[in-house]
Coordinates of C-alpha atoms in Angstrom, one line a residue:
M1 CA -13.7 -14.2 -18.2
R2 CA -12.0 -11.1 -17.0
G3 CA -13.3 -8.1 -18.9
I4 CA -15.5 -10.1 -21.2
Q5 CA -18.9 -8.6 -21.6
P6 CA -21.4 -8.0 -24.4
G7 CA -19.6 -6.2 -27.2
T8 CA -16.1 -7.6 -26.3
K9 CA -14.1 -8.9 -29.3
L10 CA -12.1 -12.1 -28.7
I11 CA -10.2 -14.9 -30.4
L12 CA -9.9 -18.6 -29.5
H13 CA -6.4 -20.0 -29.6
M14 CA -5.7 -23.7 -29.4
D15 CA -2.3 -25.3 -29.1
K16 CA -2.5 -29.1 -29.0
L17 CA 0.6 -31.2 -29.4
G18 CA 2.2 -28.6 -31.5
I19 CA -0.8 -28.1 -33.8
V20 CA -1.9 -24.4 -33.5
K21 CA -5.0 -22.7 -34.8
D22 CA -7.0 -19.5 -34.2
S23 CA -10.6 -18.7 -34.6
A24 CA -11.9 -15.7 -36.5
V25 CA -12.5 -12.5 -34.4
L26 CA -15.7 -13.2 -32.4
D27 CA -18.1 -10.5 -31.0
V28 CA -19.7 -11.4 -27.6
K29 CA -23.5 -11.1 -27.6
E30 CA -24.3 -12.2 -24.1
I31 CA -22.9 -14.2 -21.1
N32 CA -24.7 -16.6 -18.8
P33 CA -23.4 -15.5 -15.4
T34 CA -24.3 -18.8 -13.8
T35 CA -22.6 -21.1 -16.3
G36 CA -20.1 -18.7 -17.8
E37 CA -21.4 -19.7 -21.3
I38 CA -20.7 -17.1 -23.9
T39 CA -22.9 -16.5 -27.0
T40 CA -21.3 -14.7 -29.9
T41 CA -22.9 -12.9 -32.8
A42 CA -21.4 -15.2 -35.4
A43 CA -21.1 -19.0 -35.0
I44 CA -17.8 -20.8 -35.1
S45 CA -17.5 -23.0 -38.2
A46 CA -18.9 -26.4 -37.7
T47 CA -15.6 -27.9 -38.9
E48 CA -13.6 -26.1 -36.2
V49 CA -13.2 -27.7 -32.9
F50 CA -11.5 -26.0 -30.0
E51 CA -10.9 -28.3 -27.1
A52 CA -11.2 -26.6 -23.7
A53 CA -8.1 -28.2 -22.3
Y54 CA -5.9 -26.7 -25.0
T55 CA -7.7 -23.4 -25.7
T56 CA -7.1 -19.9 -24.4
V57 CA -9.1 -16.8 -25.0
S58 CA -7.5 -13.5 -26.1
T59 CA -9.4 -10.2 -25.9
G60 CA -8.6 -6.7 -27.2
I61 CA -8.9 -5.1 -23.8
V62 CA -5.9 -3.1 -22.8
G63 CA -7.2 -0.4 -20.4
L64 CA -10.0 1.2 -18.4
N65 CA -11.8 4.4 -18.7
S66 CA -12.5 6.8 -15.9
A67 CA -15.6 4.9 -14.8
G68 CA -13.6 1.7 -14.4
L69 CA -15.1 0.2 -17.5
P70 CA -13.0 -1.6 -20.1
D71 CA -12.0 0.5 -23.1
A72 CA -14.0 0.4 -26.3
P73 CA -13.7 -3.1 -27.9
V74 CA -10.7 -3.7 -30.2
A75 CA -10.2 -6.7 -32.3
P76 CA -7.4 -9.0 -31.1
P77 CA -4.5 -9.7 -31.5
I78 CA -3.1 -6.4 -30.2
N79 CA 0.2 -5.1 -28.9
R80 CA -0.2 -4.9 -25.2
P81 CA 1.7 -2.5 -23.1
D82 CA 4.7 -3.8 -21.2
S83 CA 4.0 -4.7 -17.5
F84 CA 7.5 -5.6 -16.4
I85 CA 10.6 -7.3 -17.6
I86 CA 11.3 -11.0 -16.8
K87 CA 14.8 -12.2 -17.1
A88 CA 16.5 -15.6 -16.4
K89 CA 18.0 -15.5 -12.9
D90 CA 21.5 -16.2 -14.2
A91 CA 23.3 -15.5 -17.4
G92 CA 23.5 -18.1 -20.1
S93 CA 21.7 -19.7 -23.0
W94 CA 19.8 -22.0 -20.6
G95 CA 17.3 -19.2 -20.1
K96 CA 16.1 -19.6 -23.7
T97 CA 14.4 -22.9 -22.7
L98 CA 12.4 -21.4 -19.8
K99 CA 8.7 -21.8 -20.1
I100 CA 6.6 -19.1 -18.4
Q101 CA 2.9 -19.0 -18.3
S102 CA 0.5 -16.4 -16.9
S103 CA -3.2 -16.7 -16.1
H104 CA -5.8 -14.7 -14.4
E105 CA -7.3 -15.8 -11.1
S106 CA -9.4 -14.6 -8.3
A107 CA -8.6 -15.1 -4.6
S108 CA -12.2 -14.2 -3.4
R109 CA -15.7 -13.8 -4.8
A110 CA -18.8 -12.5 -3.0
E111 CA -22.3 -11.4 -3.7
F112 CA -23.3 -7.7 -3.5
D113 CA -25.8 -7.1 -0.7
P114 CA -28.7 -5.3 -2.5
G115 CA -30.3 -4.4 0.7
S116 CA -27.4 -2.2 1.8
P117 CA -27.0 1.4 0.9
V118 CA -24.5 2.6 -1.8
T119 CA -22.9 5.8 -0.7
G120 CA -20.0 7.9 -1.8
V121 CA -18.5 10.7 -3.7
A122 CA -16.0 10.8 -6.5
G123 CA -12.9 8.8 -5.5
Q124 CA -14.6 7.0 -2.6
N125 CA -17.6 4.7 -2.9
T126 CA -18.9 2.4 -0.2
F127 CA -21.2 -0.6 -0.6
S128 CA -21.7 -3.9 1.2
L129 CA -21.1 -7.6 0.3
K130 CA -22.6 -10.7 1.8
S131 CA -19.0 -11.4 3.0
T132 CA -15.6 -9.7 2.6
A133 CA -13.6 -12.8 3.5
G134 CA -10.5 -12.9 1.3
F135 CA -10.8 -9.3 0.2
Y136 CA -7.9 -6.9 1.1
K137 CA -6.9 -3.3 0.9
G138 CA -5.2 -2.5 -2.4
A139 CA -7.0 -5.2 -4.4
W140 CA -8.5 -4.5 -7.8
V141 CA -12.0 -5.9 -7.8
E142 CA -14.3 -6.8 -10.7
I143 CA -18.0 -5.7 -10.3
D144 CA -20.0 -8.0 -12.5
T145 CA -23.7 -7.1 -13.0
G146 CA -24.2 -9.6 -15.9
A147 CA -24.0 -6.8 -18.4
K148 CA -21.2 -4.5 -17.6
K149 CA -18.0 -5.1 -15.6
R150 CA -16.4 -2.4 -13.7
Y151 CA -12.9 -2.5 -12.1
R152 CA -12.1 -0.5 -9.0
Q153 CA -9.3 -0.6 -6.4
V154 CA -10.2 -1.2 -2.7
L155 CA -9.4 1.7 -0.4
N156 CA -10.8 0.2 2.8
I157 CA -12.7 -2.7 4.3
S158 CA -14.9 -2.4 7.4
G159 CA -16.9 -5.4 8.3
N160 CA -18.8 -6.3 5.1
A161 CA -18.5 -2.8 3.7
L162 CA -16.1 -2.3 0.9
T163 CA -14.8 1.2 -0.1
V164 CA -13.5 1.6 -3.6
D165 CA -12.1 4.4 -5.7
G166 CA -13.3 5.9 -9.0
E167 CA -16.3 7.9 -10.2
V168 CA -19.5 8.0 -8.1
L169 CA -21.4 4.7 -8.0
A170 CA -25.2 4.5 -7.6
L171 CA -27.4 1.6 -6.7
A172 CA -28.3 1.2 -10.3
D173 CA -24.6 0.6 -11.2
L174 CA -24.6 -2.4 -8.9
T175 CA -28.0 -3.8 -9.8
P176 CA -27.9 -7.1 -11.7
V177 CA -29.1 -7.0 -15.4
A178 CA -31.3 -9.8 -16.7
P179 CA -30.8 -12.7 -17.1
A180 CA -28.4 -12.2 -14.2
T181 CA -30.1 -12.2 -10.8
K182 CA -27.1 -11.3 -8.7
T183 CA -24.1 -9.0 -8.9
F184 CA -20.8 -10.5 -7.9
V185 CA -17.6 -8.8 -6.8
S186 CA -14.3 -10.6 -7.3
T187 CA -10.7 -9.8 -6.5
T188 CA -8.4 -9.9 -9.5
E189 CA -4.9 -11.5 -9.3
F190 CA -2.7 -13.4 -11.7
R191 CA -0.7 -16.6 -11.5
L192 CA 2.8 -17.0 -13.0
S193 CA 4.4 -20.4 -13.5
V194 CA 8.0 -21.0 -14.6
S195 CA 9.3 -24.3 -15.8
F196 CA 12.8 -25.5 -16.6
E197 CA 13.8 -29.1 -17.3
G198 CA 11.0 -30.6 -15.2
V199 CA 11.3 -28.1 -12.4
T200 CA 8.2 -25.8 -12.0
E201 CA 7.8 -22.8 -9.8
Q202 CA 4.2 -21.5 -9.1
F203 CA 3.4 -18.0 -7.9
S204 CA -0.3 -17.5 -7.3
G205 CA -2.3 -14.6 -6.1
L206 CA 0.0 -11.9 -7.5
T207 CA -0.8 -8.3 -7.9
L208 CA 0.8 -5.4 -9.7
A209 CA -0.2 -3.2 -6.8
N210 CA 2.2 -3.1 -3.8
V211 CA 0.1 -5.3 -1.6
P212 CA 2.1 -7.1 1.2
G213 CA 2.4 -10.8 0.5
R214 CA 1.0 -10.5 -3.1
Y215 CA 3.3 -7.9 -4.7
Y216 CA 4.7 -9.5 -7.8
L217 CA 8.2 -7.9 -7.5
D218 CA 8.8 -9.2 -3.9
R219 CA 7.2 -12.6 -4.4
I220 CA 9.2 -13.5 -7.5
N221 CA 12.5 -11.9 -6.8
N222 CA 12.6 -13.3 -3.3
G223 CA 11.2 -16.7 -4.2
S224 CA 12.3 -17.7 -7.6
S225 CA 15.5 -19.6 -8.5
L226 CA 14.8 -19.4 -12.2
I227 CA 13.7 -15.8 -13.0
S228 CA 13.9 -12.3 -11.7
I229 CA 11.9 -9.1 -12.4
T230 CA 13.7 -6.0 -13.6
G231 CA 12.7 -2.5 -14.8
A232 CA 10.5 0.1 -13.2
P233 CA 7.1 -1.1 -11.9
P234 CA 4.2 -0.1 -14.2
A235 CA 2.6 3.3 -13.7
S236 CA -0.8 1.8 -13.4
T237 CA -1.7 -1.5 -11.7
H238 CA -5.1 -2.4 -13.1
P239 CA -5.8 -6.1 -14.1
F240 CA -5.5 -5.5 -17.8
L241 CA -1.8 -4.8 -17.4
F242 CA -1.3 -8.2 -15.9
P243 CA 1.3 -10.1 -18.0
I244 CA -0.1 -12.3 -20.8
G245 CA 1.4 -13.8 -23.9
A246 CA 0.3 -13.3 -27.5
D247 CA -1.6 -16.6 -27.3
G248 CA -3.4 -15.6 -24.2
Q249 CA -1.2 -17.5 -21.8
Q250 CA 2.4 -18.4 -22.7
L251 CA 5.2 -15.8 -22.3
V252 CA 8.4 -16.2 -24.3
L253 CA 11.8 -14.9 -23.4
D254 CA 13.7 -13.1 -26.1
P255 CA 15.6 -15.8 -28.0
A256 CA 18.1 -13.4 -29.3
T257 CA 19.6 -12.9 -25.8
G258 CA 21.3 -15.2 -23.4
T259 CA 24.7 -16.8 -24.2
D260 CA 27.0 -19.0 -22.3
G261 CA 29.9 -16.6 -22.7
T262 CA 31.7 -19.0 -25.1
A263 CA 33.8 -16.1 -26.4
A264 CA 37.0 -16.2 -24.2
P265 CA 37.6 -13.1 -22.2
D266 CA 40.4 -10.9 -23.6
A267 CA 43.1 -9.1 -21.8
Q268 CA 41.0 -6.0 -21.3
D269 CA 38.3 -8.1 -19.7
Y270 CA 40.8 -9.5 -17.2
K271 CA 42.2 -6.1 -16.6
G272 CA 38.8 -4.7 -15.9
V273 CA 37.2 -1.3 -15.6
D274 CA 37.3 1.0 -12.6
G275 CA 33.6 2.0 -12.2
G276 CA 34.1 3.1 -8.6
P277 CA 33.4 1.3 -5.3
N278 CA 31.6 -2.1 -5.8
K279 CA 31.4 -1.4 -9.5
R280 CA 34.9 -2.5 -10.6
T281 CA 35.4 -5.4 -12.9
G282 CA 38.2 -7.9 -13.6
I283 CA 41.4 -7.5 -11.7
K284 CA 40.3 -4.1 -10.6
A285 CA 37.5 -5.6 -8.6
L286 CA 40.1 -7.1 -6.2
E287 CA 40.8 -3.5 -5.0
D288 CA 37.5 -3.6 -3.1
I289 CA 38.8 -6.4 -0.8
D290 CA 41.4 -5.1 1.7
Q291 CA 42.1 -8.5 3.2
I292 CA 43.8 -9.8 0.0
S293 CA 47.5 -10.5 0.2
I294 CA 48.2 -12.6 -2.8
I295 CA 46.8 -12.1 -6.3
A296 CA 47.1 -14.1 -9.6
A297 CA 45.2 -14.6 -12.9
P298 CA 45.8 -18.3 -13.7
G299 CA 46.4 -18.8 -17.4
A300 CA 46.0 -15.1 -18.2
T301 CA 49.6 -14.4 -19.4
H302 CA 49.1 -11.5 -21.7
Q303 CA 51.4 -8.6 -20.8
V304 CA 48.4 -6.3 -20.2
V305 CA 47.0 -8.7 -17.6
Q306 CA 50.3 -9.2 -15.8
N307 CA 51.0 -5.5 -15.8
A308 CA 47.5 -5.0 -14.3
L309 CA 48.4 -7.4 -11.5
I310 CA 51.8 -5.7 -10.8
E311 CA 50.3 -2.2 -11.0
Q312 CA 47.7 -3.0 -8.4
C313 CA 50.3 -4.4 -6.0
E314 CA 52.7 -1.5 -6.5
R315 CA 49.9 1.1 -5.9
L316 CA 48.2 -0.6 -2.9
K317 CA 51.4 -1.9 -1.4
D318 CA 49.5 -4.6 0.5
R319 CA 49.6 -7.6 -1.8
F320 CA 51.9 -9.6 -4.0
A321 CA 51.4 -11.0 -7.5
I322 CA 52.2 -14.5 -8.8
L323 CA 52.7 -14.7 -12.6
D324 CA 52.4 -17.7 -14.9
P325 CA 54.7 -18.7 -17.8
Q326 CA 53.2 -17.9 -21.2
P327 CA 52.7 -20.9 -23.4
K328 CA 53.6 -20.9 -27.1
T329 CA 51.1 -21.1 -29.9
D330 CA 48.8 -24.1 -29.7
N331 CA 49.4 -24.3 -26.0
K332 CA 52.9 -25.7 -26.5
P333 CA 55.4 -25.4 -23.6
P334 CA 57.6 -22.3 -23.5
G335 CA 61.4 -22.9 -23.7
L336 CA 64.1 -21.3 -21.5
S337 CA 64.5 -18.4 -23.9
D338 CA 60.8 -17.8 -24.0
I339 CA 60.4 -17.6 -20.2
Q340 CA 63.5 -15.3 -20.0
S341 CA 62.0 -13.0 -22.6
Q342 CA 58.7 -12.9 -20.7
R343 CA 60.5 -12.2 -17.4
N344 CA 62.4 -9.3 -19.0
L345 CA 59.2 -7.5 -19.6
Y346 CA 58.9 -6.7 -15.9
D347 CA 60.9 -5.1 -13.1
T348 CA 59.0 -5.0 -9.9
K349 CA 59.4 -5.6 -6.2
Y350 CA 55.8 -6.9 -6.0
A351 CA 55.7 -10.0 -8.2
A352 CA 57.4 -13.4 -8.8
I353 CA 57.2 -15.7 -11.9
Y354 CA 57.3 -19.5 -11.9
Y355 CA 58.3 -22.1 -14.5
P356 CA 57.3 -24.6 -15.9
R357 CA 53.6 -25.3 -15.9
V358 CA 52.2 -28.2 -13.7
M359 CA 50.3 -31.2 -14.9
V360 CA 47.0 -32.3 -13.5
S361 CA 44.4 -34.9 -14.3
D362 CA 41.5 -33.7 -16.4
P363 CA 38.3 -35.1 -14.7
L364 CA 36.5 -35.1 -18.1
T365 CA 39.1 -37.0 -20.1
N366 CA 41.2 -38.6 -17.4
L367 CA 44.2 -37.3 -19.3
N368 CA 47.1 -35.3 -17.8
I369 CA 47.0 -31.7 -19.0
P370 CA 49.2 -28.7 -18.4
V371 CA 47.8 -25.9 -16.2
P372 CA 49.2 -22.6 -15.0
P373 CA 51.1 -23.0 -11.7
S374 CA 50.0 -19.8 -10.0
G375 CA 47.0 -21.3 -8.3
H376 CA 49.1 -24.1 -6.8
L377 CA 51.7 -21.5 -5.8
A378 CA 49.2 -19.3 -4.0
G379 CA 48.3 -22.4 -2.0
V380 CA 52.0 -23.0 -1.2
Y381 CA 52.3 -19.4 0.0
A382 CA 49.2 -19.7 2.2
R383 CA 50.3 -23.1 3.6
T384 CA 53.8 -21.7 4.4
D385 CA 52.3 -18.6 6.0
I386 CA 50.2 -20.7 8.3
E387 CA 52.7 -23.4 9.2
R388 CA 55.9 -21.3 9.4
G389 CA 55.1 -17.6 9.0
V390 CA 55.3 -15.1 6.2
H391 CA 59.0 -14.7 6.8
K392 CA 59.6 -18.2 5.6
A393 CA 60.4 -18.4 1.9
P394 CA 57.7 -20.3 0.0
A395 CA 60.4 -22.5 -1.5
N396 CA 61.7 -26.0 -1.0
E397 CA 58.0 -26.8 -0.4
V398 CA 56.1 -29.7 -1.9
L399 CA 53.6 -29.1 -4.7
R400 CA 50.5 -31.0 -3.9
S401 CA 47.6 -32.2 -6.1
I402 CA 49.6 -32.4 -9.3
T403 CA 50.6 -35.4 -11.5
G404 CA 53.8 -33.9 -12.8
L405 CA 55.6 -31.0 -14.4
E406 CA 55.3 -30.0 -18.1
Q407 CA 59.1 -29.9 -18.4
K408 CA 61.8 -31.4 -16.3
I409 CA 64.4 -28.7 -15.4
N410 CA 67.9 -29.9 -14.4
K411 CA 70.4 -28.1 -12.2
E412 CA 72.3 -26.5 -15.1
E413 CA 69.1 -25.0 -16.4
Q414 CA 68.1 -24.0 -12.8
D415 CA 71.5 -22.1 -12.5
I416 CA 70.6 -20.1 -15.7
L417 CA 67.0 -19.2 -14.6
N418 CA 67.1 -18.6 -10.9
P419 CA 70.1 -16.5 -9.9
S420 CA 70.1 -12.7 -10.2
P421 CA 69.4 -10.8 -12.4
V422 CA 67.1 -13.4 -14.0
N423 CA 65.2 -14.3 -10.8
I424 CA 62.8 -16.9 -12.4
N425 CA 61.6 -19.4 -9.8
V426 CA 61.8 -23.0 -11.0
L427 CA 59.6 -26.0 -10.2
R428 CA 61.7 -29.1 -9.9
D429 CA 61.2 -32.8 -10.0
F430 CA 63.0 -34.5 -7.1
R431 CA 61.3 -37.8 -7.2
D432 CA 64.6 -39.6 -7.8
A433 CA 65.6 -38.4 -4.4
G434 CA 62.3 -39.3 -2.9
R435 CA 61.3 -35.7 -2.4
G436 CA 58.5 -35.3 -4.9
Y437 CA 57.8 -32.1 -6.9
R438 CA 59.1 -28.9 -5.2
V439 CA 59.2 -25.2 -5.5
W440 CA 62.9 -24.4 -6.0
G441 CA 63.2 -20.6 -5.9
A442 CA 61.9 -17.6 -4.0
R443 CA 63.0 -14.7 -6.1
V444 CA 61.2 -11.5 -7.0
I445 CA 61.5 -10.2 -10.6
T446 CA 63.4 -7.1 -9.6
S447 CA 66.7 -5.5 -10.4
D448 CA 66.9 -4.2 -6.9
P449 CA 69.0 -6.6 -4.8
D450 CA 67.5 -5.4 -1.5
W451 CA 64.1 -6.9 -2.6
K452 CA 65.1 -10.1 -4.5
Y453 CA 63.5 -12.5 -2.0
V454 CA 59.8 -13.2 -2.0
N455 CA 59.7 -13.7 1.8
V456 CA 61.5 -10.4 2.5
R457 CA 59.1 -8.5 0.3
R458 CA 56.0 -10.2 1.8
L459 CA 57.4 -9.8 5.4
F460 CA 57.6 -6.0 4.8
I461 CA 54.1 -6.0 3.4
Y462 CA 52.9 -7.8 6.5
I463 CA 54.7 -5.5 8.9
E464 CA 53.8 -2.3 7.1
E465 CA 50.1 -3.3 6.9
S466 CA 50.0 -4.5 10.5
I467 CA 51.6 -1.3 11.9
D468 CA 49.4 0.9 9.6
Q469 CA 46.2 -0.9 10.8
G470 CA 47.4 -1.2 14.4
T471 CA 48.1 2.6 14.8
Q472 CA 44.8 3.8 13.5
W473 CA 43.8 4.6 17.0
V474 CA 46.2 7.6 17.0
V475 CA 44.1 9.6 14.6
F476 CA 42.6 12.7 16.3
E477 CA 44.6 12.1 19.5
P478 CA 46.7 15.0 20.8
N479 CA 49.9 14.9 18.8
D480 CA 52.5 15.4 21.5
E481 CA 55.1 13.5 23.5
P482 CA 52.7 11.3 25.6
L483 CA 51.1 10.0 22.3
W484 CA 54.6 9.4 20.8
Q485 CA 55.6 7.3 23.8
R486 CA 52.5 5.1 23.5
V487 CA 53.1 4.7 19.7
R488 CA 56.8 3.6 20.3
R489 CA 55.7 1.1 23.0
T490 CA 52.9 -0.3 20.8
V491 CA 55.0 -0.7 17.7
S492 CA 58.0 -2.1 19.6
A493 CA 55.8 -4.7 21.3
F494 CA 54.6 -5.8 17.9
L495 CA 58.1 -6.0 16.4
T496 CA 59.4 -7.9 19.4
N497 CA 56.9 -10.6 18.7
V498 CA 57.9 -10.7 15.1
W499 CA 61.6 -11.0 16.2
R500 CA 60.7 -13.8 18.6
D501 CA 59.0 -15.7 15.7
G502 CA 62.3 -15.7 13.9
A503 CA 61.4 -13.2 11.2
L504 CA 64.1 -10.7 12.2
Q505 CA 67.9 -11.0 12.7
G506 CA 69.7 -10.2 15.9
R507 CA 70.4 -11.7 19.3
K508 CA 68.2 -9.1 21.0
P509 CA 65.4 -6.8 19.9
E510 CA 67.7 -3.8 19.6
E511 CA 69.7 -5.6 16.9
A512 CA 66.5 -6.6 15.0
F513 CA 64.7 -3.3 14.8
F514 CA 64.3 0.3 15.9
V515 CA 61.3 2.6 16.3
R516 CA 61.4 6.4 16.4
C517 CA 58.5 8.7 16.9
D518 CA 59.6 12.1 18.2
R519 CA 60.8 15.5 17.1
T520 CA 63.4 13.9 14.9
T521 CA 60.7 12.3 12.7
M522 CA 58.3 15.2 12.6
T523 CA 58.7 18.9 11.9
Q524 CA 56.4 21.6 13.4
D525 CA 54.8 21.8 10.0
D526 CA 53.9 18.1 10.2
I527 CA 52.4 18.5 13.7
D528 CA 50.5 21.7 12.6
N529 CA 49.0 19.8 9.7
G530 CA 47.9 16.7 11.8
R531 CA 50.7 14.3 10.7
L532 CA 52.2 11.8 13.1
I533 CA 55.2 10.1 11.5
I534 CA 56.9 6.9 12.7
L535 CA 60.3 5.8 11.5
V536 CA 60.8 2.1 11.7
G537 CA 63.9 0.1 10.7
I538 CA 64.0 -3.7 10.6
A539 CA 66.7 -6.3 9.8
P540 CA 64.9 -9.1 7.9
V541 CA 66.4 -12.6 8.0
K542 CA 67.5 -12.0 4.4
P543 CA 69.1 -9.8 3.3
A544 CA 71.2 -8.9 6.3
E545 CA 71.1 -5.1 6.0
F546 CA 68.6 -2.7 7.4
V547 CA 65.9 -1.5 5.1
I548 CA 64.1 1.6 6.2
F549 CA 60.5 2.6 5.6
R550 CA 58.4 5.4 7.1
I551 CA 54.8 5.1 8.2
G552 CA 52.7 8.2 8.7
Q553 CA 49.3 8.6 10.3
W554 CA 47.3 11.9 10.1
T555 CA 43.7 13.0 10.1
G556 CA 43.4 12.6 6.3
G557 CA 44.7 9.1 6.0
S558 CA 48.1 7.2 6.0
S559 CA 51.1 6.7 3.8
I560 CA 54.1 4.4 3.5
E561 CA 57.5 5.3 2.2
E562 CA 60.3 2.8 1.8
G563 CA 64.0 3.5 1.6

């Protein structure tokens, strides 16, 4: 009945078991305030029956004038202004089947006290009700005299006195008009229900106004598992902007939107876009997570994707990439020449490639299918790191949770693929010897012999990152000999533990590493410009020679240089 008064134009809409019909436009003649019965100027055809349980009422009311009265009657249906945007909570075509219904409701209704004074000025009017229980500040209320309905927003409540906004109200504006004998004031809210496959969510007592506990944006976004509200809140919050569908009740999500992403992501999707912090996509999004030490894109074997993995590792210098073999057309297994051609596309100290693919059981078909090995290899890396340490090569390790290998590589083929300069790591079947499926190679796809072992590369990443993070405390400290001594002690203590873990060569620490931080590693210009430079040399278990890198800390950041 919201907004319906003499002169209002309306349409009856019935939807029963898929049969839909509308009445002609009807003009309201009068309303019985006691029963809610409406009399129209023209009778509905005797052959038309609108059953109450299946019928909704649509009006042509879209706004209020300055007095809080509904705008001049307009014949429905009309294009209503947008209130807010409702979207399915998650992406996908499932959202097309959501059913959303909206209906008007009132949390509280009370009789105007005719014996109380009506006072006020423009923008602030006060009158009393028999009770203000259930009324609240910020509510839009309907003032129904039986003839006209006014809508005002509550500014304050004091006892039974209600203060509302809008033009000046006089006692005559609140006096009931015959046949009504009482004037009623009601709060105006709306209810939203959302249904999906038998699950229904109900949100009652909602308001467009930002009323704590009732504000539609907070209630739905914090409480719904099916939908979310987006877009800017409406500029006005009066009850005729409450959401309602074309049929007076049901809201329909745009059927043209919402897909299951059935189009496979392409290489550029995997590569991603650098939109800045927390706005990166694809592989670039991994840059936001400093704790990452291993990256892979299982099954994404396009050169653009694998170059993106390598580029990130080379630039950040704190992670290592695992690459998959690229299958032939129709997902056929690559041959020895194919994997060698793929390997020859890259020359990096920050990635390794593995061959062939592994077989796993498909839970949907119970068939064995080939899958990229990089996910399993990342698990082998992590398991070896935990059980033995990063200095242990992730090789001669069992591949778990697989049913086989796509191809069985023999020793002769192994001798073609694994040694330098090819450096392809082979997955071998040793079941005949009772040793299962194993990783049989720990080579980096590089032409630099100093960095041909995965464990050496990753040991340096670990040490570099640990020293870099462990010396952040020096920034802004006085850059002089006392600080340099502390730095040497700190780094030496860390490297001694690394040596004791078996990661470095030598019978004693002096043979395993050296640490310098003094006038020989820094010039006066370095000191004047806030740079503290540490020179560290270590002898990894393999290869046997020293490899030097420099770590510098200064007020603007840090850098690593290897030599």
